[in-house]
């Protein structure tokens, strides 16, 4: 028997895949729709203190293997978002994503999300293009520590921190989250990127640059999760370019306890979760992994097949099964 239940610290999810922040999660109804599609939870669009219109169009463009967007964190503000949470929360687990300029704002926003019934808060410390927000506050380990501490003092629900791949000190940032009492890290947000139109001789996006997501991001995210796993004790939620069960398996084997899917909800449709769940279940059955946690971190030398064994193709299904028992 194979179980797809995923545990992230004290939280347990029926399915290991969640809807990543920013996709089909701006309204209560869209979150309800996604909860019915085989996702274990939905992370809301990032919400701030005040209503925000976001950037002018064009704020989204496609590129080879992915997409680049700079929506500009559009949201109705935390007060109005209560209405959306009221609609969604009775239907499943909602993780409230929030963005702020510093510890005080993050603490206040987290308190509201807890009041609205969120099962956890996800701190957006990683939007690659928001002046004074996102990765501008999330790449300074001292600031990250202060923000996570403030949020931990403000709420009783688990505090997750979503990290940026646009930093060479990712491990230090992850350690700052852990030292401040953070319950999990979410890795990774989008990569800062730009697309230029040769005909118009200017950047396509009105904001000029934005965040790169989609298939092309996967190896970056998998590497980030793998490295974070070697230094952190708190759980990691993997995100970045997941559209198939194989992608999800890579993240779990790199060390993720659960994963999120963003761009693939657009490219594959909401049914992407059912496909991933089915594929993952079949793979786990064939290769003798009884649970998601049994697969977690399997690619690390301690837990996985050694490279030498893989190179020689020594281990077959049955051998793996014996090893897992
Ligand atoms: C936006 C926010 C993000 O965190 C991100 O990675 C990309 C875009 C936005 O709202 O613009």
Short mmCIF file of C-alpha atoms and ligand atoms in Angstrom, two decimals:
data_model
loop_
_atom_site.label_atom_id
_atom_site.label_comp_id
_atom_site.label_asym_id
_atom_site.label_seq_id
_atom_site.Cartn_x
_atom_site.Cartn_y
_atom_site.Cartn_z
CA UNK A 1 0.00 0.00 0.00
CA UNK A 2 1.27 3.41 -1.03
CA UNK A 3 0.31 6.57 0.86
CA UNK A 4 0.51 10.03 -0.71
CA UNK A 5 0.03 11.78 2.64
CA UNK A 6 2.66 14.49 3.08
CA UNK A 7 3.75 15.88 6.43
CA UNK A 8 5.33 19.31 6.69
CA UNK A 9 6.21 19.64 10.36
CA UNK A 10 3.00 19.45 12.36
CA UNK A 11 0.81 19.83 9.26
CA UNK A 12 -0.46 16.83 7.35
CA UNK A 13 -1.75 17.00 3.77
CA UNK A 14 -3.81 14.29 2.04
CA UNK A 15 -1.83 14.92 -1.16
CA UNK A 16 1.77 16.16 -1.48
CA UNK A 17 1.15 18.78 -4.20
CA UNK A 18 -0.08 22.30 -3.45
CA UNK A 19 -1.05 25.18 -5.71
CA UNK A 20 1.85 27.66 -5.64
CA UNK A 21 1.19 31.29 -4.81
CA UNK A 22 0.09 33.41 -7.76
CA UNK A 23 -1.89 30.84 -9.77
CA UNK A 24 -5.67 30.48 -9.53
CA UNK A 25 -5.63 31.77 -5.98
CA UNK A 26 -6.72 35.41 -6.02
CA UNK A 27 -10.35 34.69 -5.23
CA UNK A 28 -12.16 32.36 -2.85
CA UNK A 29 -13.87 30.61 -5.76
CA UNK A 30 -10.67 29.92 -7.69
CA UNK A 31 -9.08 28.45 -4.54
CA UNK A 32 -12.14 26.21 -4.02
CA UNK A 33 -11.87 25.05 -7.63
CA UNK A 34 -8.23 24.07 -7.18
CA UNK A 35 -8.93 22.23 -3.92
CA UNK A 36 -11.25 19.99 -5.92
CA UNK A 37 -8.52 19.09 -8.42
CA UNK A 38 -6.29 16.83 -6.33
CA UNK A 39 -4.16 19.51 -4.68
CA UNK A 40 -3.44 18.95 -0.98
CA UNK A 41 -3.62 22.69 -0.28
CA UNK A 42 -3.69 26.07 -1.99
CA UNK A 43 -1.28 28.92 -1.27
CA UNK A 44 -3.07 32.24 -1.74
CA UNK A 45 -1.82 35.05 -3.95
CA UNK A 46 0.53 37.21 -1.86
CA UNK A 47 -1.45 39.81 0.08
CA UNK A 48 -0.13 43.06 1.55
CA UNK A 49 -1.36 45.78 3.91
CA UNK A 50 -3.09 47.92 1.27
CA UNK A 51 -4.94 47.26 -2.01
CA UNK A 52 -2.45 47.19 -4.90
CA UNK A 53 -3.31 47.42 -8.60
CA UNK A 54 -0.07 45.88 -9.79
CA UNK A 55 1.90 46.77 -12.91
CA UNK A 56 0.48 47.93 -16.22
CA UNK A 57 0.29 45.47 -19.12
CA UNK A 58 2.18 43.71 -20.55
CA UNK A 59 2.96 41.95 -17.31
CA UNK A 60 3.31 38.39 -18.64
CA UNK A 61 5.22 36.85 -21.56
CA UNK A 62 6.26 33.39 -22.68
CA UNK A 63 9.80 32.29 -23.32
CA UNK A 64 11.49 28.99 -24.27
CA UNK A 65 10.57 26.46 -21.59
CA UNK A 66 8.89 28.94 -19.32
CA UNK A 67 7.29 32.31 -18.75
CA UNK A 68 8.30 35.64 -17.32
CA UNK A 69 5.88 37.74 -15.32
CA UNK A 70 5.85 40.94 -13.35
CA UNK A 71 2.29 41.26 -12.15
CA UNK A 72 3.42 43.71 -9.48
CA UNK A 73 1.80 41.89 -6.55
CA UNK A 74 -1.79 42.88 -7.40
CA UNK A 75 -4.14 42.16 -4.49
CA UNK A 76 -7.12 43.67 -2.68
CA UNK A 77 -5.23 44.21 0.60
CA UNK A 78 -5.50 42.13 3.76
CA UNK A 79 -8.80 43.62 5.01
CA UNK A 80 -10.78 42.76 1.86
CA UNK A 81 -9.05 39.40 1.47
CA UNK A 82 -11.07 38.15 4.43
CA UNK A 83 -14.03 37.72 2.06
CA UNK A 84 -12.02 35.39 -0.21
CA UNK A 85 -10.75 33.36 2.75
CA UNK A 86 -14.31 32.98 4.07
CA UNK A 87 -15.27 31.30 0.80
CA UNK A 88 -12.21 29.03 0.51
CA UNK A 89 -11.32 27.93 4.05
CA UNK A 90 -14.36 25.65 4.62
CA UNK A 91 -13.28 23.60 1.57
CA UNK A 92 -9.71 22.67 2.49
CA UNK A 93 -6.29 23.81 3.61
CA UNK A 94 -5.34 27.35 2.64
CA UNK A 95 -1.87 28.73 3.25
CA UNK A 96 -1.92 32.52 3.40
CA UNK A 97 0.90 34.15 1.43
CA UNK A 98 1.86 37.62 2.63
CA UNK A 99 4.36 40.30 1.66
CA UNK A 100 5.51 43.24 3.74
CA UNK A 101 8.30 45.77 4.03
CA UNK A 102 9.57 44.57 7.40
CA UNK A 103 8.88 42.66 10.63
CA UNK A 104 5.97 44.83 11.79
CA UNK A 105 3.96 44.54 8.57
CA UNK A 106 4.65 40.81 8.25
CA UNK A 107 3.53 40.26 11.87
CA UNK A 108 0.28 42.17 11.38
CA UNK A 109 -0.52 40.40 8.08
CA UNK A 110 0.20 36.98 9.55
CA UNK A 111 -2.13 37.67 12.48
CA UNK A 112 -4.94 38.48 10.03
CA UNK A 113 -4.32 35.34 7.99
CA UNK A 114 -4.47 33.27 11.16
CA UNK A 115 -7.76 34.97 12.12
CA UNK A 116 -9.13 34.17 8.64
CA UNK A 117 -8.44 30.44 9.14
CA UNK A 118 -5.20 29.89 7.19
CA UNK A 119 -3.49 26.64 8.23
CA UNK A 120 -0.06 28.28 7.80
CA UNK A 121 1.45 31.52 6.52
CA UNK A 122 3.95 31.68 3.70
CA UNK A 123 6.21 34.73 3.83
CA UNK A 124 7.01 36.09 0.38
CA UNK A 125 10.69 36.92 0.91
CA UNK A 126 11.46 36.37 -2.72
CA UNK A 127 9.42 38.27 -5.34
CA UNK A 128 12.22 39.33 -7.71
CA UNK A 129 10.90 42.74 -8.75
CA UNK A 130 9.00 44.55 -5.97
CA UNK A 131 10.65 47.72 -4.71
CA UNK A 132 11.10 47.42 -0.95
CA UNK A 133 9.49 43.97 -0.78
CA UNK A 134 10.15 40.34 -1.70
CA UNK A 135 13.78 39.51 -2.35
CA UNK A 136 14.86 43.03 -1.41
CA UNK A 137 14.09 42.08 2.20
CA UNK A 138 14.59 38.33 1.73
CA UNK A 139 18.28 38.34 0.75
CA UNK A 140 19.53 39.90 4.00
CA UNK A 141 19.80 37.11 6.61
CA UNK A 142 19.48 39.60 9.50
CA UNK A 143 16.26 41.04 8.09
CA UNK A 144 14.95 37.52 7.40
CA UNK A 145 15.66 36.56 11.01
CA UNK A 146 13.82 39.65 12.31
CA UNK A 147 10.82 39.07 10.05
CA UNK A 148 10.46 35.38 10.93
CA UNK A 149 10.87 36.14 14.66
CA UNK A 150 8.19 38.82 14.50
CA UNK A 151 5.77 36.51 12.71
CA UNK A 152 6.47 33.64 15.10
CA UNK A 153 5.59 35.95 18.01
CA UNK A 154 2.41 37.07 16.26
CA UNK A 155 0.84 33.70 15.35
CA UNK A 156 0.47 30.11 16.51
CA UNK A 157 0.08 28.59 13.03
CA UNK A 158 3.20 27.31 11.21
CA UNK A 159 5.38 29.93 9.49
CA UNK A 160 6.88 29.06 6.11
CA UNK A 161 9.39 31.29 4.33
CA UNK A 162 9.53 31.28 0.52
CA UNK A 163 13.10 31.86 -0.62
CA UNK A 164 14.67 33.32 -3.72
CA UNK A 165 17.08 31.53 -6.05
CA UNK A 166 18.58 34.96 -6.87
CA UNK A 167 21.22 34.75 -4.15
CA UNK A 168 24.54 33.05 -3.56
CA UNK A 169 23.84 32.82 0.18
CA UNK A 170 20.70 30.70 0.02
CA UNK A 171 21.98 28.42 2.79
CA UNK A 172 22.58 31.41 5.09
CA UNK A 173 19.07 32.67 4.42
CA UNK A 174 17.63 29.22 5.14
CA UNK A 175 19.62 29.07 8.38
CA UNK A 176 18.28 32.50 9.36
CA UNK A 177 14.72 31.17 8.93
CA UNK A 178 15.50 28.10 11.02
CA UNK A 179 17.29 30.02 13.78
CA UNK A 180 14.35 32.41 14.09
CA UNK A 181 12.00 29.48 14.66
CA UNK A 182 10.56 29.21 11.13
CA UNK A 183 8.66 25.96 10.60
CA UNK A 184 9.60 25.34 6.95
CA UNK A 185 11.24 26.91 3.92
CA UNK A 186 9.67 26.93 0.46
CA UNK A 187 12.24 26.80 -2.35
CA UNK A 188 12.26 28.43 -4.87
CA UNK A 189 10.49 31.54 -6.11
CA UNK A 190 11.13 32.81 -9.64
CA UNK A 191 14.46 33.82 -11.17
CA UNK A 192 14.89 37.48 -12.08
CA UNK A 193 14.70 37.63 -15.88
CA UNK A 194 14.03 39.79 -18.96
CA UNK A 195 12.67 39.27 -22.47
CA UNK A 196 13.40 41.88 -25.17
CA UNK A 197 11.44 42.44 -28.38
CA UNK A 198 13.94 43.03 -31.21
CA UNK A 199 11.22 44.69 -33.33
CA UNK A 200 10.34 47.23 -30.68
CA UNK A 201 13.91 47.37 -29.36
CA UNK A 202 12.72 47.31 -25.77
CA UNK A 203 11.86 44.92 -22.96
CA UNK A 204 8.48 43.22 -23.43
CA UNK A 205 7.27 43.70 -19.84
CA UNK A 206 6.17 47.14 -18.71
CA UNK A 207 8.29 46.59 -15.60
CA UNK A 208 11.21 45.64 -17.92
CA UNK A 209 12.16 42.59 -15.84
CA UNK A 210 10.15 39.95 -14.01
CA UNK A 211 10.25 36.42 -12.60
CA UNK A 212 11.07 33.37 -14.74
CA UNK A 213 9.01 30.27 -13.96
CA UNK A 214 8.10 27.00 -15.68
CA UNK A 215 10.01 23.89 -16.78
CA UNK A 216 13.25 25.79 -17.28
CA UNK A 217 13.38 26.59 -13.54
CA UNK A 218 13.31 22.97 -12.34
CA UNK A 219 17.05 22.15 -12.16
CA UNK A 220 17.65 25.42 -10.33
CA UNK A 221 15.00 24.58 -7.76
CA UNK A 222 16.08 20.97 -7.34
CA UNK A 223 19.66 22.08 -6.70
CA UNK A 224 18.46 24.67 -4.16
CA UNK A 225 16.38 22.08 -2.28
CA UNK A 226 19.27 19.61 -2.33
CA UNK A 227 21.69 22.17 -0.87
CA UNK A 228 19.20 23.41 1.73
CA UNK A 229 18.56 19.81 2.84
CA UNK A 230 22.25 19.42 3.68
CA UNK A 231 22.18 22.36 6.13
CA UNK A 232 18.61 22.57 7.49
CA UNK A 233 16.68 20.43 9.94
CA UNK A 234 13.28 22.06 9.26
CA UNK A 235 11.13 20.73 6.38
CA UNK A 236 11.46 22.03 2.83
CA UNK A 237 8.60 22.47 0.37
CA UNK A 238 9.91 22.23 -3.21
CA UNK A 239 8.64 24.45 -6.01
CA UNK A 240 9.86 25.52 -9.45
CA UNK A 241 9.05 23.96 -12.82
CA UNK A 242 7.09 20.92 -11.63
CA UNK A 243 4.64 19.63 -14.22
CA UNK A 244 4.99 15.82 -14.04
CA UNK A 245 5.36 13.12 -11.37
CA UNK A 246 9.02 12.78 -12.33
CA UNK A 247 9.61 16.45 -11.51
CA UNK A 248 7.85 16.01 -8.17
CA UNK A 249 9.92 12.88 -7.43
CA UNK A 250 13.13 14.82 -8.14
CA UNK A 251 12.20 17.48 -5.60
CA UNK A 252 11.21 14.91 -2.98
CA UNK A 253 14.42 12.95 -3.52
CA UNK A 254 16.39 16.21 -3.25
CA UNK A 255 14.88 16.59 0.22
CA UNK A 256 11.41 18.15 -0.08
CA UNK A 257 8.59 16.91 2.18
CA UNK A 258 5.94 18.25 -0.19
CA UNK A 259 5.85 20.33 -3.38
CA UNK A 260 3.99 23.16 -5.11
CA UNK A 261 2.91 23.54 -8.72
CA UNK A 262 2.52 26.96 -10.32
CA UNK A 263 3.08 27.54 -14.05
CA UNK A 264 1.97 24.00 -14.98
CA UNK A 265 -1.54 24.81 -13.76
CA UNK A 266 -1.59 27.23 -16.72
CA UNK A 267 0.18 25.03 -19.27
CA UNK A 268 -1.40 21.66 -18.35
CA UNK A 269 -4.63 22.78 -16.70
CA UNK A 270 -5.87 22.12 -13.16
CA UNK A 271 -5.90 18.35 -13.87
CA UNK A 272 -2.10 18.43 -13.54
CA UNK A 273 -2.48 17.45 -9.88
CA UNK A 274 -4.42 14.24 -10.67
CA UNK A 275 -1.79 13.26 -13.27
CA UNK A 276 1.07 13.88 -10.84
CA UNK A 277 -0.69 11.96 -8.04
CA UNK A 278 -1.37 8.95 -10.29
CA UNK A 279 2.17 8.86 -11.68
CA UNK A 280 3.78 9.29 -8.29
CA UNK A 281 1.66 6.54 -6.78
CA UNK A 282 2.57 4.10 -9.58
CA UNK A 283 6.26 4.95 -9.30
CA UNK A 284 6.24 4.55 -5.52
CA UNK A 285 4.49 1.20 -5.86
CA UNK A 286 6.96 -0.06 -8.49
CA UNK A 287 10.04 1.12 -6.61
CA UNK A 288 8.97 0.14 -3.11
CA UNK A 289 8.44 3.53 -1.52
CA UNK A 290 5.51 3.17 0.85
CA UNK A 291 5.23 6.87 1.68
CA UNK A 292 6.39 10.30 0.56
CA UNK A 293 8.62 10.53 3.63
CA UNK A 294 10.32 7.23 2.66
CA UNK A 295 11.33 8.89 -0.63
CA UNK A 296 12.36 12.18 0.96
CA UNK A 297 16.05 12.94 0.48
CA UNK A 298 16.68 9.61 -1.30
CA UNK A 299 19.11 11.27 -3.74
CA UNK A 300 21.49 12.20 -0.94
CA UNK A 301 24.31 9.79 -0.44
CA UNK A 302 23.04 8.59 2.91
CA UNK A 303 19.54 7.85 1.66
CA UNK A 304 19.75 7.07 -2.02
CA UNK A 305 21.37 4.61 -4.32
CA UNK A 306 25.05 5.52 -4.70
CA UNK A 307 26.06 7.04 -8.02
CA UNK A 308 28.27 4.07 -8.67
CA UNK A 309 25.36 1.65 -8.28
CA UNK A 310 23.20 3.79 -10.57
CA UNK A 311 25.95 4.06 -13.19
CA UNK A 312 26.31 0.31 -13.32
CA UNK A 313 22.57 -0.16 -13.28
CA UNK A 314 23.05 -2.68 -10.50
CA UNK A 315 19.87 -2.06 -8.56
CA UNK A 316 16.60 -3.29 -9.98
CA UNK A 317 13.10 -2.75 -8.63
CA UNK A 318 13.25 -5.79 -6.37
CA UNK A 319 16.62 -4.75 -4.94
CA UNK A 320 15.28 -1.32 -4.12
CA UNK A 321 12.25 -2.85 -2.47
CA UNK A 322 14.43 -5.08 -0.32
CA UNK A 323 16.54 -2.10 0.66
CA UNK A 324 13.48 -0.05 1.60
CA UNK A 325 12.10 -2.82 3.82
C1 LIG B 1 5.02 38.32 -8.67
C2 LIG B 1 5.29 37.91 -7.40
C3 LIG B 1 6.23 36.92 -7.19
O1 LIG B 1 6.56 36.47 -5.95
C4 LIG B 1 6.87 36.36 -8.29
O2 LIG B 1 7.79 35.39 -8.08
C5 LIG B 1 6.58 36.76 -9.55
C6 LIG B 1 5.65 37.75 -9.74
C7 LIG B 1 4.07 39.42 -8.93
O3 LIG B 1 2.99 39.55 -8.34
O4 LIG B 1 4.42 40.26 -9.73
#
